[in-house]
C-alpha positions as a Markdown table, in Angstrom:
| # | Residue | x | y | z |
|---|---|---|---|---|
| 1 | Ala | 96.4 | -2.2 | -35.8 |
| 2 | Glu | 98.6 | -2.6 | -38.9 |
| 3 | Tyr | 102.4 | -3.1 | -38.3 |
| 4 | Met | 105.0 | -2.3 | -41.0 |
| 5 | Gly | 108.5 | -3.7 | -41.3 |
| 6 | Lys | 110.4 | -6.7 | -42.4 |
| 7 | Gly | 112.4 | -9.3 | -40.6 |
| 8 | Glu | 111.7 | -11.8 | -38.0 |
| 9 | Gly | 112.3 | -9.5 | -35.1 |
| 10 | Lys | 109.5 | -7.0 | -35.9 |
| 11 | Gln | 107.2 | -9.7 | -36.6 |
| 12 | Glu | 107.6 | -11.3 | -33.2 |
| 13 | Val | 107.1 | -7.9 | -31.7 |
| 14 | Ala | 103.9 | -7.6 | -33.6 |
| 15 | Lys | 102.7 | -11.0 | -32.3 |
| 16 | Glu | 103.5 | -9.8 | -28.7 |
| 17 | Val | 101.5 | -6.7 | -29.1 |
| 18 | Arg | 98.4 | -8.4 | -30.7 |
| 19 | Lys | 98.6 | -10.9 | -27.6 |
| 20 | Lys | 98.6 | -7.8 | -25.2 |
| 21 | Glu | 95.7 | -6.2 | -27.1 |
| 22 | Glu | 93.7 | -9.6 | -27.0 |
| 23 | Val | 94.1 | -10.0 | -23.3 |
| 24 | Thr | 93.1 | -6.3 | -22.7 |
| 25 | Ser | 89.9 | -6.8 | -24.8 |
| 26 | Ala | 89.1 | -10.0 | -22.7 |
| 27 | Met | 89.4 | -8.1 | -19.5 |
| 28 | Ser | 87.5 | -5.3 | -20.7 |
| 29 | Ala | 84.6 | -7.7 | -21.9 |
| 30 | Asn | 84.7 | -9.2 | -18.3 |
| 31 | Leu | 84.4 | -5.8 | -16.6 |
| 32 | Gly | 81.6 | -4.8 | -19.1 |
| 33 | Val | 83.9 | -2.1 | -20.4 |
| 34 | Asn | 83.3 | -0.7 | -23.9 |
| 35 | Ala | 86.5 | 0.7 | -25.0 |
| 36 | Lys | 85.2 | 2.5 | -28.0 |
| 37 | Gln | 82.4 | 4.2 | -26.0 |
| 38 | Gly | 84.2 | 4.8 | -22.9 |
| 39 | Leu | 81.6 | 3.3 | -20.7 |
| 40 | Thr | 81.1 | 0.5 | -18.2 |
| 41 | Val | 78.1 | -1.9 | -18.2 |
| 42 | Val | 76.9 | -2.4 | -14.4 |
| 43 | Lys | 74.9 | -5.3 | -13.4 |
| 44 | Met | 72.0 | -4.6 | -11.1 |
| 45 | Asn | 72.4 | -6.3 | -7.6 |
| 46 | Asp | 69.3 | -8.2 | -6.1 |
| 47 | Tyr | 68.2 | -5.2 | -4.3 |
| 48 | Gln | 68.4 | -2.9 | -7.5 |
| 49 | Arg | 66.5 | -5.6 | -9.5 |
| 50 | Gly | 64.0 | -5.7 | -7.1 |
| 51 | Met | 63.2 | -1.9 | -6.9 |
| 52 | Gln | 63.5 | -1.9 | -10.7 |
| 53 | Lys | 60.5 | -4.6 | -10.9 |
| 54 | Ser | 58.6 | -2.8 | -8.2 |
| 55 | Met | 58.6 | 0.7 | -9.7 |
| 56 | Thr | 58.0 | -0.6 | -13.2 |
| 57 | Glu | 54.8 | -2.5 | -11.9 |
| 58 | Ala | 53.9 | 0.7 | -9.9 |
| 59 | Gln | 53.6 | 2.9 | -13.1 |
| 60 | Glu | 51.3 | 0.6 | -14.8 |
| 61 | Ile | 48.8 | 1.3 | -11.8 |
| 62 | Pro | 46.5 | 4.4 | -12.0 |
| 63 | His | 47.1 | 6.3 | -8.7 |
| 64 | Phe | 46.7 | 10.0 | -7.5 |
| 65 | His | 48.9 | 12.2 | -5.3 |
| 66 | Phe | 47.9 | 14.2 | -2.3 |
| 67 | Thr | 50.3 | 16.6 | -0.9 |
| 68 | Asp | 50.0 | 18.9 | 2.3 |
| 69 | Glu | 52.4 | 20.8 | 4.8 |
| 70 | Phe | 52.4 | 19.8 | 8.5 |
| 71 | Asp | 53.5 | 22.0 | 11.4 |
| 72 | Leu | 56.1 | 19.8 | 13.5 |
| 73 | Thr | 56.9 | 22.8 | 15.9 |
| 74 | Asn | 55.2 | 21.0 | 18.9 |
| 75 | Val | 56.9 | 17.7 | 18.0 |
| 76 | Ala | 60.3 | 19.3 | 17.7 |
| 77 | Gln | 59.9 | 20.9 | 21.2 |
| 78 | Leu | 58.8 | 17.7 | 22.7 |
| 79 | Arg | 62.1 | 16.3 | 21.3 |
| 80 | Gln | 64.0 | 18.9 | 23.0 |
| 81 | Glu | 62.4 | 18.3 | 26.2 |
| 82 | Leu | 63.2 | 14.5 | 25.9 |
| 83 | Lys | 66.8 | 15.2 | 25.4 |
| 84 | Ala | 67.0 | 16.1 | 29.2 |
| 85 | Ile | 65.7 | 12.7 | 30.0 |
| 86 | Leu | 66.9 | 10.4 | 27.5 |
| 87 | Lys | 70.2 | 9.9 | 26.1 |
| 88 | Lys | 69.1 | 9.5 | 22.5 |
| 89 | Pro | 65.4 | 11.0 | 22.0 |
| 90 | Pro | 63.3 | 9.3 | 19.2 |
| 91 | Ser | 63.6 | 10.6 | 15.8 |
| 92 | Leu | 60.8 | 12.5 | 14.1 |
| 93 | Thr | 60.4 | 9.6 | 11.9 |
| 94 | Ala | 59.6 | 7.5 | 14.9 |
| 95 | Phe | 57.1 | 10.1 | 16.0 |
| 96 | Leu | 55.5 | 10.1 | 12.4 |
| 97 | Leu | 55.5 | 6.3 | 12.3 |
| 98 | Lys | 53.3 | 6.1 | 15.5 |
| 99 | Ser | 51.1 | 8.9 | 14.5 |
| 100 | Phe | 50.5 | 7.4 | 11.0 |
| 101 | Ser | 49.7 | 4.0 | 12.8 |
| 102 | Cys | 47.3 | 5.6 | 15.1 |
| 103 | Ala | 45.6 | 7.6 | 12.2 |
| 104 | Leu | 45.2 | 4.3 | 10.3 |
| 105 | Leu | 43.0 | 3.0 | 13.1 |
| 106 | Asp | 40.4 | 5.4 | 11.7 |
| 107 | Phe | 41.2 | 4.6 | 7.9 |
| 108 | Pro | 41.9 | 1.0 | 7.9 |
| 109 | Ile | 41.3 | 0.8 | 4.2 |
| 110 | Leu | 44.5 | 2.4 | 3.4 |
| 111 | Asn | 46.4 | -0.5 | 5.2 |
| 112 | Ser | 45.7 | -2.9 | 2.3 |
| 113 | His | 47.0 | -4.9 | -0.6 |
| 114 | Tyr | 45.5 | -4.9 | -4.1 |
| 115 | Asp | 46.0 | -7.3 | -6.9 |
| 116 | Ser | 44.7 | -6.0 | -10.3 |
| 117 | Lys | 44.3 | -9.5 | -11.5 |
| 118 | Lys | 41.7 | -10.1 | -8.8 |
| 119 | Glu | 38.9 | -7.7 | -9.4 |
| 120 | Phe | 36.4 | -6.6 | -6.8 |
| 121 | Glu | 38.5 | -7.7 | -3.9 |
| 122 | Phe | 41.4 | -6.5 | -1.6 |
| 123 | Lys | 43.3 | -7.6 | 1.3 |
| 124 | Gln | 42.9 | -5.5 | 4.5 |
| 125 | Phe | 45.4 | -6.0 | 7.3 |
| 126 | Val | 44.9 | -5.7 | 11.0 |
| 127 | Asn | 48.6 | -5.3 | 11.8 |
| 128 | His | 50.5 | -2.2 | 10.6 |
| 129 | Asn | 53.7 | -3.5 | 9.1 |
| 130 | Ile | 55.0 | -0.1 | 7.9 |
| 131 | Thr | 57.5 | -0.3 | 5.2 |
| 132 | Val | 60.5 | 2.3 | 5.5 |
| 133 | Ala | 62.8 | 3.3 | 2.4 |
| 134 | Ile | 66.4 | 3.2 | 3.7 |
| 135 | Asp | 69.3 | 4.4 | 1.5 |
| 136 | Ser | 72.0 | 1.8 | 2.1 |
| 137 | Ala | 75.4 | 0.9 | 0.5 |
| 138 | Lys | 73.8 | -1.4 | -2.1 |
| 139 | Gly | 71.0 | 1.2 | -2.9 |
| 140 | Leu | 67.4 | 1.7 | -1.6 |
| 141 | Val | 66.0 | -1.0 | 0.4 |
| 142 | Val | 62.5 | -1.2 | 2.0 |
| 143 | Pro | 62.3 | -3.4 | 5.0 |
| 144 | Asn | 59.4 | -2.9 | 7.3 |
| 145 | Ile | 58.7 | -2.6 | 11.0 |
| 146 | Lys | 56.1 | -5.1 | 12.2 |
| 147 | Asn | 53.1 | -4.3 | 14.2 |
| 148 | Val | 53.5 | -0.7 | 14.8 |
| 149 | Gln | 50.1 | -0.2 | 16.4 |
| 150 | Asn | 51.5 | -2.2 | 19.4 |
| 151 | Leu | 54.9 | -0.5 | 19.6 |
| 152 | Ser | 55.7 | 2.7 | 21.8 |
| 153 | Ile | 57.7 | 5.5 | 20.0 |
| 154 | Leu | 60.9 | 4.2 | 21.7 |
| 155 | Asp | 60.2 | 0.7 | 20.6 |
| 156 | Ile | 59.8 | 1.9 | 16.9 |
| 157 | Gln | 63.1 | 4.0 | 17.2 |
| 158 | Thr | 64.9 | 0.8 | 18.3 |
| 159 | Glu | 63.7 | -1.2 | 15.4 |
| 160 | Leu | 64.4 | 1.7 | 12.9 |
| 161 | Asp | 68.0 | 1.7 | 14.3 |
| 162 | Arg | 68.2 | -2.1 | 14.0 |
| 163 | Leu | 67.0 | -2.0 | 10.3 |
| 164 | Arg | 69.2 | 0.9 | 9.3 |
| 165 | Gln | 72.3 | -1.0 | 10.9 |
| 166 | Ala | 71.3 | -4.4 | 9.0 |
| 167 | Ala | 70.8 | -2.5 | 5.9 |
| 168 | Gln | 74.4 | -0.9 | 5.8 |
| 169 | Ala | 75.9 | -4.2 | 6.7 |
| 170 | Gly | 73.8 | -6.1 | 4.0 |
| 171 | Arg | 72.3 | -8.2 | 6.7 |
| 172 | Leu | 68.4 | -7.7 | 6.0 |
| 173 | Gly | 66.7 | -10.9 | 6.0 |
| 174 | Pro | 63.5 | -12.1 | 4.2 |
| 175 | Lys | 61.5 | -11.5 | 7.3 |
| 176 | Asp | 62.5 | -8.0 | 7.4 |
| 177 | Leu | 61.6 | -7.3 | 3.6 |
| 178 | Ser | 58.3 | -9.0 | 3.6 |
| 179 | Asp | 54.9 | -8.6 | 4.5 |
| 180 | Gly | 54.7 | -4.8 | 4.5 |
| 181 | Thr | 51.3 | -3.3 | 4.4 |
| 182 | Ile | 51.8 | 0.4 | 3.9 |
| 183 | Cys | 55.0 | 2.6 | 3.2 |
| 184 | Ile | 56.7 | 5.7 | 4.4 |
| 185 | Ser | 59.4 | 7.3 | 2.6 |
| 186 | Asn | 61.5 | 9.9 | 4.3 |
| 187 | Ile | 63.2 | 11.6 | 1.4 |
| 188 | Gly | 63.7 | 14.8 | 3.6 |
| 189 | Ser | 66.8 | 13.0 | 4.9 |
| 190 | Leu | 68.5 | 13.6 | 1.6 |
| 191 | Gly | 67.7 | 17.5 | 1.6 |
| 192 | Thr | 64.4 | 17.3 | -0.6 |
| 193 | Thr | 61.5 | 19.4 | 0.3 |
| 194 | Val | 58.5 | 18.0 | -1.7 |
| 195 | Thr | 58.4 | 14.5 | -3.1 |
| 196 | Ser | 56.0 | 12.5 | -5.2 |
| 197 | Pro | 56.3 | 9.0 | -4.0 |
| 198 | Val | 55.5 | 5.8 | -6.3 |
| 199 | Ile | 53.2 | 3.0 | -5.1 |
| 200 | Phe | 55.0 | 0.0 | -3.5 |
| 201 | Val | 53.1 | -2.9 | -5.1 |
| 202 | Pro | 51.0 | -4.6 | -4.0 |
| 203 | Gln | 50.5 | -1.8 | -1.2 |
| 204 | Ile | 47.9 | 0.9 | -2.0 |
| 205 | Cys | 49.2 | 3.7 | -0.3 |
| 206 | Ile | 52.7 | 5.4 | 0.4 |
| 207 | Val | 53.4 | 8.7 | 2.2 |
| 208 | Gly | 56.6 | 10.7 | 1.3 |
| 209 | Ile | 58.2 | 12.9 | 4.0 |
| 210 | Gly | 60.1 | 16.1 | 3.0 |
| 211 | Gln | 62.8 | 18.2 | 4.7 |
| 212 | Ile | 61.7 | 20.5 | 7.8 |
| 213 | His | 62.0 | 24.2 | 7.1 |
| 214 | Asn | 61.8 | 27.0 | 9.5 |
| 215 | Leu | 58.8 | 29.0 | 7.7 |
| 216 | Pro | 56.7 | 32.1 | 8.9 |
| 217 | Arg | 53.2 | 31.2 | 9.7 |
| 218 | Tyr | 50.2 | 32.8 | 11.2 |
| 219 | Val | 49.1 | 30.9 | 14.3 |
| 220 | Met | 46.1 | 30.7 | 16.7 |
| 221 | Val | 46.2 | 33.0 | 19.7 |
| 222 | Asn | 43.5 | 32.9 | 22.2 |
| 223 | Gly | 41.3 | 30.8 | 19.8 |
| 224 | Lys | 41.6 | 33.3 | 17.0 |
| 225 | Leu | 44.0 | 33.3 | 14.0 |
| 226 | Asp | 46.6 | 36.3 | 14.4 |
| 227 | Glu | 47.1 | 37.5 | 10.9 |
| 228 | Thr | 49.2 | 40.4 | 12.1 |
| 229 | Asn | 52.2 | 38.7 | 13.4 |
| 230 | Pro | 53.5 | 35.6 | 11.7 |
| 231 | Val | 55.9 | 33.4 | 13.6 |
| 232 | Leu | 58.6 | 31.0 | 12.5 |
| 233 | Arg | 57.3 | 27.4 | 12.6 |
| 234 | Lys | 58.8 | 24.2 | 11.8 |
| 235 | Ile | 57.0 | 23.0 | 8.6 |
| 236 | Met | 57.3 | 19.8 | 6.6 |
| 237 | Ser | 55.7 | 18.7 | 3.5 |
| 238 | Leu | 54.0 | 15.2 | 3.2 |
| 239 | Ala | 52.8 | 13.9 | -0.1 |
| 240 | Ser | 50.8 | 10.7 | -0.5 |
| 241 | Ala | 50.2 | 8.3 | -3.4 |
| 242 | Val | 47.2 | 6.2 | -3.3 |
| 243 | Thr | 46.1 | 3.4 | -6.0 |
| 244 | Ile | 42.9 | 4.8 | -7.8 |
| 245 | Glu | 42.1 | 1.4 | -9.3 |
| 246 | Ser | 41.5 | -0.4 | -6.0 |
| 247 | Leu | 39.7 | 2.4 | -4.3 |
| 248 | Met | 38.3 | 5.0 | -6.8 |
| 249 | Glu | 36.9 | 2.7 | -9.3 |
| 250 | Arg | 35.5 | 0.2 | -6.7 |
| 251 | Gln | 34.0 | 3.0 | -4.8 |
| 252 | Leu | 35.5 | 2.1 | -1.6 |
| 253 | Tyr | 36.2 | 5.6 | -0.8 |
| 254 | Asp | 36.9 | 9.1 | -2.2 |
| 255 | Leu | 39.5 | 11.6 | -2.4 |
| 256 | Ala | 38.7 | 12.8 | 1.1 |
| 257 | Thr | 40.1 | 9.9 | 2.7 |
| 258 | Ser | 43.7 | 10.9 | 2.1 |
| 259 | Gly | 42.9 | 14.4 | 3.3 |
| 260 | Asn | 41.1 | 13.1 | 6.5 |
| 261 | Leu | 44.3 | 10.7 | 7.1 |
| 262 | Phe | 46.5 | 13.9 | 7.0 |
| 263 | Ser | 44.1 | 15.8 | 8.9 |
| 264 | Arg | 44.2 | 13.1 | 11.9 |
| 265 | Ile | 48.0 | 13.0 | 11.8 |
| 266 | Gln | 48.1 | 16.8 | 12.3 |
| 267 | Leu | 45.7 | 16.6 | 15.1 |
| 268 | Ile | 47.8 | 14.0 | 16.8 |
| 269 | Trp | 50.8 | 16.1 | 16.5 |
């Protein structure tokens, strides 16, 4: 700024104004504020930096998506019946995690890690340490539930609740965040119907869960499909992303594996 006028008084006022401008400029620099552009530069926290790194790596890996819809009417009915027995019945996510683990027993190759720098090999795990994406105050975090294949649905719900509480309080530890083998992301809780999940490196498979809707569908009656009377069913969309480089190019399996995995989950429900 330019200050006009003569005399010591006006010069002193100009000096004080300049000092205040310098202090304001220094404070804005510390806060990451650009006064000319009206923006704030925000530094990523540790969780956000980790997710940025993982998603950047994922975009460099060839993978394909597989989407299907699932009828959860029977599971929803079972949860209603459990309300008469249990104070807090398991969530649909807990049911999905257990059914997903059961299906993995027939398709263990999806419970693997792959390193593109080590060609012609992959690490297949016995334990199902299923990573779950949780929305926290610090952003998206991805802890995992250990040994899901050995847990009951009630055990899974207990662990889900613990991880969510720890995430909101910022108390997730290295043990909670490490050693995941396969991932499920419930984007339906945010009101989204269909998702296109991104591989969580070095895992080779992720499944995204959409929101449940009451939709008309034809159902089987006495062993035959009744195409005259559609009924409302609770329908949810599931989408998976699977690394192509580790599976397709090495001829470890074909596209049918994801389809068969989804079919097995639907049979369990």
